Short mmCIF file of C-alpha atoms in Angstrom, two decimals:
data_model
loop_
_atom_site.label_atom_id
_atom_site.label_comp_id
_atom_site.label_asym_id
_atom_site.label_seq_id
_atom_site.Cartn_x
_atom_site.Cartn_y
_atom_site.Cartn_z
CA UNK A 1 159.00 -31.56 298.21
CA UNK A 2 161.39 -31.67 295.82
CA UNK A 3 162.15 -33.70 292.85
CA UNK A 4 165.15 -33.98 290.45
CA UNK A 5 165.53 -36.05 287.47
CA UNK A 6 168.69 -37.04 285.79
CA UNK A 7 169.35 -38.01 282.97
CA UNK A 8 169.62 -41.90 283.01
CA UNK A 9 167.38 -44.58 282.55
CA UNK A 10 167.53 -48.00 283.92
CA UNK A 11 170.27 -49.35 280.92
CA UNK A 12 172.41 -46.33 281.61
CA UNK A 13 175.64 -48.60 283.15
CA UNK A 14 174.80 -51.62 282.87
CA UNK A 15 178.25 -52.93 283.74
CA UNK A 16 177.63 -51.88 287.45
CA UNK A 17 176.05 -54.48 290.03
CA UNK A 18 175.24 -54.07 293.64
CA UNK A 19 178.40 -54.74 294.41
CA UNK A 20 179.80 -51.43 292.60
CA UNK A 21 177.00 -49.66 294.37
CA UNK A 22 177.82 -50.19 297.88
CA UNK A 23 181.42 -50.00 297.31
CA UNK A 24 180.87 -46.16 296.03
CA UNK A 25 178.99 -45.68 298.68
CA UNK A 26 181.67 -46.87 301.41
CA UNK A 27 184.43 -45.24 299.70
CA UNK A 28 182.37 -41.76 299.29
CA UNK A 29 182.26 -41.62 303.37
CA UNK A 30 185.85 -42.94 303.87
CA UNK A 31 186.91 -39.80 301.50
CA UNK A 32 184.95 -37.93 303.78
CA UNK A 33 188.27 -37.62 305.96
CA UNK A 34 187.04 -34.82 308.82
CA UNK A 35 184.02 -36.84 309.86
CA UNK A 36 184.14 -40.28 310.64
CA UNK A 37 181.46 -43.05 309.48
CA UNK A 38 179.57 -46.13 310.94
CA UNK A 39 179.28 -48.83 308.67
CA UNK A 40 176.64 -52.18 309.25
CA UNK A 41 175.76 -54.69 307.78
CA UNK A 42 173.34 -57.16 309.40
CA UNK A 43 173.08 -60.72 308.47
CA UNK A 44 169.51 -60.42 306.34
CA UNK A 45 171.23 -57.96 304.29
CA UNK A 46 170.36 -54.52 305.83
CA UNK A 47 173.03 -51.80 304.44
CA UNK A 48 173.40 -49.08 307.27
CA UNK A 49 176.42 -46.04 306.62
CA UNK A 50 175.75 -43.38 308.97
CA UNK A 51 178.11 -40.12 308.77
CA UNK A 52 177.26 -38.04 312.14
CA UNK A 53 177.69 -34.21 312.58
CA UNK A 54 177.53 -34.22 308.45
CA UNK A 55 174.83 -33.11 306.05
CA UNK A 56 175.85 -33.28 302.02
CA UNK A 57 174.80 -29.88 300.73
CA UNK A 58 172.17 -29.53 297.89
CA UNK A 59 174.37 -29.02 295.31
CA UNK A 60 176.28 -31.97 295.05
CA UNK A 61 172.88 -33.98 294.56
CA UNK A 62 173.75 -32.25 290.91
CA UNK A 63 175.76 -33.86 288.08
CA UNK A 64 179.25 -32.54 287.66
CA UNK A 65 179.77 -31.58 291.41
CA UNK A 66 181.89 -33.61 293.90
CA UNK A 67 182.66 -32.99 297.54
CA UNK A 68 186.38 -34.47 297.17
CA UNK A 69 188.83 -34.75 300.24
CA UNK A 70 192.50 -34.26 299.41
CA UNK A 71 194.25 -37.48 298.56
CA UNK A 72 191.12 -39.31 298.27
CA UNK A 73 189.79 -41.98 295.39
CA UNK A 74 186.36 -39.89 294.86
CA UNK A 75 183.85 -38.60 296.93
CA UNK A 76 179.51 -38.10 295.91
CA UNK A 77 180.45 -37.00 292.84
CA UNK A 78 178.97 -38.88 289.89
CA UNK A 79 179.67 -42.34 290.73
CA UNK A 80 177.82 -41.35 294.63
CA UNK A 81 174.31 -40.63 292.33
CA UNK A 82 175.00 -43.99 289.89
CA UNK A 83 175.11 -45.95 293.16
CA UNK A 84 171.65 -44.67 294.23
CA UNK A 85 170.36 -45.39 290.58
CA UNK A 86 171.51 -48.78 291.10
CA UNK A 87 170.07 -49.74 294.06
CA UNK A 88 166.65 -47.97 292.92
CA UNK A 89 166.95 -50.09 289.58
CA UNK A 90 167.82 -53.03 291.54
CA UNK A 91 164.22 -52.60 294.12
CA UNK A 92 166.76 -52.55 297.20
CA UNK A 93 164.12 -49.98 299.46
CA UNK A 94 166.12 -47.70 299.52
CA UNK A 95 166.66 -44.08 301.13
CA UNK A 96 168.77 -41.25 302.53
CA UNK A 97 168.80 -39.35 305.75
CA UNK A 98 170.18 -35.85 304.90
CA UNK A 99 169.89 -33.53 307.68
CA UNK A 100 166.04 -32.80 307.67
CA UNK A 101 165.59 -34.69 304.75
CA UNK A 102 164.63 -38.28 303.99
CA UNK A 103 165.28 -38.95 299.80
CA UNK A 104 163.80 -41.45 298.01
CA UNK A 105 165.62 -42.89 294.90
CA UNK A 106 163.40 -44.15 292.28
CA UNK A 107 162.54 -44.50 288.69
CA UNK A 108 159.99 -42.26 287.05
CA UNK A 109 157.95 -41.23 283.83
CA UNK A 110 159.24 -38.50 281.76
CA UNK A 111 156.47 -37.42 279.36
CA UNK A 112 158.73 -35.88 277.53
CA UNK A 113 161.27 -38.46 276.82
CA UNK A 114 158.49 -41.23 276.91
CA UNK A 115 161.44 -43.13 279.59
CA UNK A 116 161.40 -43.95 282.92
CA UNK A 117 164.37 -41.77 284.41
CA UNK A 118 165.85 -41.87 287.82
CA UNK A 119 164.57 -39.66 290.24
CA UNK A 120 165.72 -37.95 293.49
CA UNK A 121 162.57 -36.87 295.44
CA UNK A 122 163.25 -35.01 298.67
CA UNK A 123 160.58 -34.75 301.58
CA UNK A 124 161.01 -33.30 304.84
CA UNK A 125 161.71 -35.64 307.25
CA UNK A 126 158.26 -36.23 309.28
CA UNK A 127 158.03 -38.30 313.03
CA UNK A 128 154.72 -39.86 313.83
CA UNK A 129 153.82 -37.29 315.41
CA UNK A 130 154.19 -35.01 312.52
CA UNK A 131 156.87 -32.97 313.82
CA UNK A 132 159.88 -32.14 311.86
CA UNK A 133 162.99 -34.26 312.28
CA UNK A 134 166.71 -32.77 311.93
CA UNK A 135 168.86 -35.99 312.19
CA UNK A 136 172.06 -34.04 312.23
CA UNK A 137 173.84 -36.84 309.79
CA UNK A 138 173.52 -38.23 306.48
CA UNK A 139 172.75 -41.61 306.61
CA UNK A 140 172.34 -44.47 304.00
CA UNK A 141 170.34 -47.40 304.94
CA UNK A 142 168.98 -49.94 301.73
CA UNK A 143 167.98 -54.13 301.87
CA UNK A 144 170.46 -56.00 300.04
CA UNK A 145 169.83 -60.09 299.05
CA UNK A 146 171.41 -61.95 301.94
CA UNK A 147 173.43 -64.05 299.33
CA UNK A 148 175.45 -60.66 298.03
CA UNK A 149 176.83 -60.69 302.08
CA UNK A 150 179.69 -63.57 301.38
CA UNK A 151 180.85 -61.23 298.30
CA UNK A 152 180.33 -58.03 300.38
CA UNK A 153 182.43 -59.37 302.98
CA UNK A 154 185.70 -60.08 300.82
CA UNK A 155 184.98 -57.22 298.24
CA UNK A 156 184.10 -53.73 300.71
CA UNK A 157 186.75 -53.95 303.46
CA UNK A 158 184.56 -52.11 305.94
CA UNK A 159 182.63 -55.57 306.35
CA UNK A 160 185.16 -58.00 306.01
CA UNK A 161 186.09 -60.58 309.04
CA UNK A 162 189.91 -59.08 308.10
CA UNK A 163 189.99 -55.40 307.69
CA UNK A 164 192.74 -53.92 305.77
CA UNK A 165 195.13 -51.18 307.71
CA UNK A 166 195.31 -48.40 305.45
CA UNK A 167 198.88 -48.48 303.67
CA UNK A 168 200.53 -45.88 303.72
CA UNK A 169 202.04 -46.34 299.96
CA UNK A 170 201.99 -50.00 298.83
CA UNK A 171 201.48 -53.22 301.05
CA UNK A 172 202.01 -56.39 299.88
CA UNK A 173 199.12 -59.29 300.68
CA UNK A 174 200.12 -62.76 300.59
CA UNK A 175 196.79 -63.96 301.76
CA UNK A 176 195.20 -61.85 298.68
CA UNK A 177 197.10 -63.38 295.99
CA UNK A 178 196.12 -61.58 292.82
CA UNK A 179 193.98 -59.09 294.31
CA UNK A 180 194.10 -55.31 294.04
CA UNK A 181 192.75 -53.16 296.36
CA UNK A 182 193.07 -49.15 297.21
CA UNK A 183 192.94 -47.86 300.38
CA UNK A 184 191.54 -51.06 301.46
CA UNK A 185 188.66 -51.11 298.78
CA UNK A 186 188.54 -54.12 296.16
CA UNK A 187 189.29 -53.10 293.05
CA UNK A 188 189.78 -56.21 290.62
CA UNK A 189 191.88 -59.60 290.12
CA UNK A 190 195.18 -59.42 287.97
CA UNK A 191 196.41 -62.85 287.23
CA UNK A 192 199.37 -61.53 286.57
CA UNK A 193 200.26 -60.79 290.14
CA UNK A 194 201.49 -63.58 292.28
CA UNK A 195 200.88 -61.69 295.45
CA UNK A 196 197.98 -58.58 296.56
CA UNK A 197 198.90 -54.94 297.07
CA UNK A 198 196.78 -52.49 299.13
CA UNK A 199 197.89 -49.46 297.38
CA UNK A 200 197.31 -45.90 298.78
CA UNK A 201 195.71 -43.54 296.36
CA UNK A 202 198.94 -41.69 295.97
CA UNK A 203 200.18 -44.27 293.82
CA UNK A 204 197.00 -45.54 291.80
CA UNK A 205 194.97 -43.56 290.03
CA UNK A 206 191.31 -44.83 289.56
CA UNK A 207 189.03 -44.16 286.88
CA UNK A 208 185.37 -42.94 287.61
CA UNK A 209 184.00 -46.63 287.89
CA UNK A 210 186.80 -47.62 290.66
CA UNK A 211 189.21 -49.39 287.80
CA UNK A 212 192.48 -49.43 286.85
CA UNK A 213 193.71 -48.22 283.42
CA UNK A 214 196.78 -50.56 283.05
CA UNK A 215 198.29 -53.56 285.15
CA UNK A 216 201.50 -52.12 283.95
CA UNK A 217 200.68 -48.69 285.95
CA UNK A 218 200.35 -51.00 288.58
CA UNK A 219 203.44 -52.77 287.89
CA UNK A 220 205.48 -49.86 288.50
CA UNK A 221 204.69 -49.39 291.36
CA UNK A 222 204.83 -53.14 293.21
CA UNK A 223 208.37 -52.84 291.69
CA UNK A 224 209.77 -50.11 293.44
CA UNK A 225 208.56 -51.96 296.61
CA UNK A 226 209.80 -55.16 296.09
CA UNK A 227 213.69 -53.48 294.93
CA UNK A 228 213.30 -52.37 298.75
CA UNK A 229 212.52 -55.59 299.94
CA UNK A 230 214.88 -58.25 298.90
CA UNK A 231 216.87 -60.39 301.32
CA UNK A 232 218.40 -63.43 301.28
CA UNK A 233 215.62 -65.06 302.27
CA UNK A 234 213.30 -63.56 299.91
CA UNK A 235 215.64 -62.77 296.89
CA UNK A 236 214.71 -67.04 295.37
CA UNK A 237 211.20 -65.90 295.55
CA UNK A 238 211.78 -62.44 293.72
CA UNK A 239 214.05 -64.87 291.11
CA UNK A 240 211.08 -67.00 290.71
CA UNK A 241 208.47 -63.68 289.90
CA UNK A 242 210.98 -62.59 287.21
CA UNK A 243 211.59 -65.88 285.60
CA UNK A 244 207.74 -66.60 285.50
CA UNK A 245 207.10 -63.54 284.15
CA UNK A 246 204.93 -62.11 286.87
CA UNK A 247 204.07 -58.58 286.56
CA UNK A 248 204.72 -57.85 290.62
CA UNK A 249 208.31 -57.44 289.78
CA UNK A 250 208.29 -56.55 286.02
CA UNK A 251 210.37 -53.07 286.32
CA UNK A 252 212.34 -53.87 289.57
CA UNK A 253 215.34 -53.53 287.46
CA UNK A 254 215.01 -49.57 287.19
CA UNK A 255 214.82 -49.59 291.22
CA UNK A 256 217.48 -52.47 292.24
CA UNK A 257 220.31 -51.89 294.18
CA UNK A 258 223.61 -53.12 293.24
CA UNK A 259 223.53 -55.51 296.38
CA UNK A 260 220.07 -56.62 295.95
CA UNK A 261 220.79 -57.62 292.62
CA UNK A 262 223.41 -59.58 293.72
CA UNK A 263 221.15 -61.47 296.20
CA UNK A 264 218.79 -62.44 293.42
CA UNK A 265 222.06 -62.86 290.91
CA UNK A 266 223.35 -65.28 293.83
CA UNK A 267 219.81 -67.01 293.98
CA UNK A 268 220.38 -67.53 290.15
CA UNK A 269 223.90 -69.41 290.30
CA UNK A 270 222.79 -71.27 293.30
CA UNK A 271 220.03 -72.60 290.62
CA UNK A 272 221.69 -72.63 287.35
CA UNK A 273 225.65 -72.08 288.26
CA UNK A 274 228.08 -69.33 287.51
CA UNK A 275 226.63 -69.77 283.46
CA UNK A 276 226.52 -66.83 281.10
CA UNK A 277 223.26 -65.29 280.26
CA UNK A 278 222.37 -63.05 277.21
CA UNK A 279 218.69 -61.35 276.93
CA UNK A 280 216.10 -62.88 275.62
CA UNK A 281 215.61 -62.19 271.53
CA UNK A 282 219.79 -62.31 270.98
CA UNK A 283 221.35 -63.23 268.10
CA UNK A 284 224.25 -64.74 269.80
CA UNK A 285 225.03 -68.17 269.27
CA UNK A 286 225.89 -68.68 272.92
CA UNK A 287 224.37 -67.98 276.45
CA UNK A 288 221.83 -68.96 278.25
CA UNK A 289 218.32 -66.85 277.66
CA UNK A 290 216.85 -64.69 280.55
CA UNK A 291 214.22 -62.14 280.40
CA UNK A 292 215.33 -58.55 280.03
CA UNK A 293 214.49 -57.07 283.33
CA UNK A 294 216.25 -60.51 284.95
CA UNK A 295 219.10 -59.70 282.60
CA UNK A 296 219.46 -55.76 283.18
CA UNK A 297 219.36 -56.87 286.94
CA UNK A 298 222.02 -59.51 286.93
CA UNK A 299 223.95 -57.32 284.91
CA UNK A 300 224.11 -54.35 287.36
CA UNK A 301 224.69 -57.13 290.79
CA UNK A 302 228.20 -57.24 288.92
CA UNK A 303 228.51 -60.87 289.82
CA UNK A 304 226.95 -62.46 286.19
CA UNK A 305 228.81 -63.64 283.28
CA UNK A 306 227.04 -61.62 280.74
CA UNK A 307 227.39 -61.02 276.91
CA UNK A 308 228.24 -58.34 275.54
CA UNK A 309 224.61 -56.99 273.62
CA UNK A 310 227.19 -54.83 271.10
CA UNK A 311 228.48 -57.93 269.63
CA UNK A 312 225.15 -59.11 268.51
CA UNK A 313 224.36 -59.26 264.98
CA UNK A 314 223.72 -55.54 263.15
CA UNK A 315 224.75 -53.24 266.08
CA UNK A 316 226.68 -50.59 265.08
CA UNK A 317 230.11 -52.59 266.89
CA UNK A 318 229.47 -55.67 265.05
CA UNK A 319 228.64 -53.64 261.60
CA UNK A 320 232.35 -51.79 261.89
CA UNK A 321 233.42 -55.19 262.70
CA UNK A 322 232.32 -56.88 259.92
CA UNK A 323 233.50 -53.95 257.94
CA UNK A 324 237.11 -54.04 258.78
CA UNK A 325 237.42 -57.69 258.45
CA UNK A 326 235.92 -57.50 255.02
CA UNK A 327 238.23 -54.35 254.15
CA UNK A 328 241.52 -55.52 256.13
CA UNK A 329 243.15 -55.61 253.01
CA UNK A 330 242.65 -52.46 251.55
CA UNK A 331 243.23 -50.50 254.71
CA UNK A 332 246.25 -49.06 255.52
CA UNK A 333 247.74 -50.20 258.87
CA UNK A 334 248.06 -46.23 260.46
CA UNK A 335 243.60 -45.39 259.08
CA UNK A 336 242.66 -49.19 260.94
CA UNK A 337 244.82 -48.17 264.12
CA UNK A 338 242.07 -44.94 264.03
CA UNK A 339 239.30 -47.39 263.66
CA UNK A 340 239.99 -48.75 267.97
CA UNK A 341 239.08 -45.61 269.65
CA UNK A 342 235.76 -45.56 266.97
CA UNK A 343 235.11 -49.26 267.98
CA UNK A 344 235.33 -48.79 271.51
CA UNK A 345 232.72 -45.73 271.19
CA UNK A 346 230.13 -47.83 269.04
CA UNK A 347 229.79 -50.76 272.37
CA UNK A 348 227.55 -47.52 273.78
CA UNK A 349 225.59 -47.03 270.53
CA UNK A 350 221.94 -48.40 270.47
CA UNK A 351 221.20 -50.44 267.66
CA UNK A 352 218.97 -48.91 265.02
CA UNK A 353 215.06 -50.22 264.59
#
């Protein structure tokens, strides 16, 4: 038999639920890319994840070590042993089938610490008739409360009535609206978003709790996608993201075509007419007020009336403008002809902060 302790006691992350628990556990064995796993879950709540032809070496049972497939979210590194601790702190009867081992996660005495500390214990794996047992897998089973199953169902893809295809960089979900997922596992809401994205873990990174840093990380991304996807059927539902504010298109303007913008320029003067816009914040007295990525994008379609940012109050144009109407007088006719070429330079100049 052996037995290892770790470091944690039953208040070490807190934040984590069952839910976390079995969706590090299903995500460890779909990083597991050269073997394939069964996954079950029966209707009283019985978890079941077998990986055949697979044993997890000792060492990754220790802190610090991860068996990690190439383009994968994680896989048993930390967050596989805080799972276990969870489902031992949360009295789900559970164990693992390693090869010719059966483990037991629990909670135990330290003397030494005067806490209760979670504990691997590993026995070799008996039959009734007391004859060794080589299972030739690794294989999870634990009881879950049958009410988690509804929650289980829409949060760890590998039980849901509607399993995700694995995208291949960024799907959009229409039926998820506001949902995140990664290579088909749940991640959080974003209210932000009007639609869901499955996003392939080539394009999000995740933390070691399965979160995101930043929406805006995020936002990148579903931006580059939808650039690629406007039409003219489409391009009044893009308009309708950017004038909300919705963070699914919040940086499409770095990505837009010239003719996509159009479409969505078009959408706008179907809406509003052939009006000219100015960015949100001007100081220009005329103009109707977009947001700045709707105005960088109308700007570029080459079909918007737009105004002209460098004649806005204290940019460097408007400053030599101001300058040489104040100073006409005193300015001879041949030094203010110099002043055009100067003028035409400072439209490009950004205004100082």
């Amino acid at each position: 038999m052996t037995i290892i302790k770790y470091p944690m006691t039953k208040d070490y992350r807190k934040e984590w639920g069952l839910i976390d628990a079995v969706r590090e556990l299903v995500q460890n064995c779909l990083d597991n890319k050269d073997q394939r796993s069964e996954f079950n879950l029966s209707v009283d709540g019985r978890l079941t994840i077998i990986t055949k032809n697979f044993e997890l070496p000792m060492k990754y049972f220790a802190l610090g070590q991860s068996f990690k497939a190439e383009n994968s979210i994680g896989g048993f590194g930390e967050g596989f042993k805080i799972a276990l601790m969870i489902l031992a702190r949360e009295d789900c009867r559970t164990h693992v089938l390693n090869g010719t081992k059966v483990i037991w996660p629990t909670f135990e005495r330290c003397d030494t610490l005067e806490l209760d500390l979670f504990t691997l214990t590993f026995e070799d794996h008996i039959d009734v008739n007391h004859e060794p047992v080589d299972n030739k897998s690794l294989c999870f089973q634990a009881d879950l409360p049958a009410e988690l199953i509804p929650e289980l169902k829409e949060k760890v893809n590998v039980f849901s009535d509607n399993i995700l295809p694995l995208p291949n960089t960024v799907d959009i979900l229409e039926e998820y609206p506001g949902q995140v997922f990664v290579n088909g596992l749940w991640v959080c809401r974003e209210a932000k978003f009007k639609y869901g994205y499955n996003f392939s873990p080539s394009k999000i990174r995740l933390g070691c709790d399965r979160q995101i840093a930043s929406a805006h990380g995020m936002a990148w991304e579903t931006s580059q996608v939808w650039a690629g996807k406007v039409t003219p059927s489409n391009a009044d539902d893009v308009l309708n993201m950017m004038t909300e504010g919705d963070l699914d298109v919040k940086d499409i303007q770095y990505f837009i075509s010239k003719s996509k913008a159009r479409l969505i320029t078009e959408a706008f003067v179907r809406r509003f007419g052939h009006v000219t816009i100015k960015q949100m914040g001007s100081g220009l007295s005329y103009g109707m007020s977009v947001g700045g990525s709707l105005y960088s994008t109308m700007k570029q379609s080459g079909y918007a009336n737009v105004t002209n940012t460098w004649a806005e109050k204290n940019t460097p144009h408007s400053i030599l403008t101001q300058f040489l109407e104040t100073n006409k007088s005193k300015i001879r006719r041949d030094v203010r002809l110099k002043f055009d070429p100067l003028l035409e330079q400072a439209k490009g100049w950004k205004k100082q902060k």
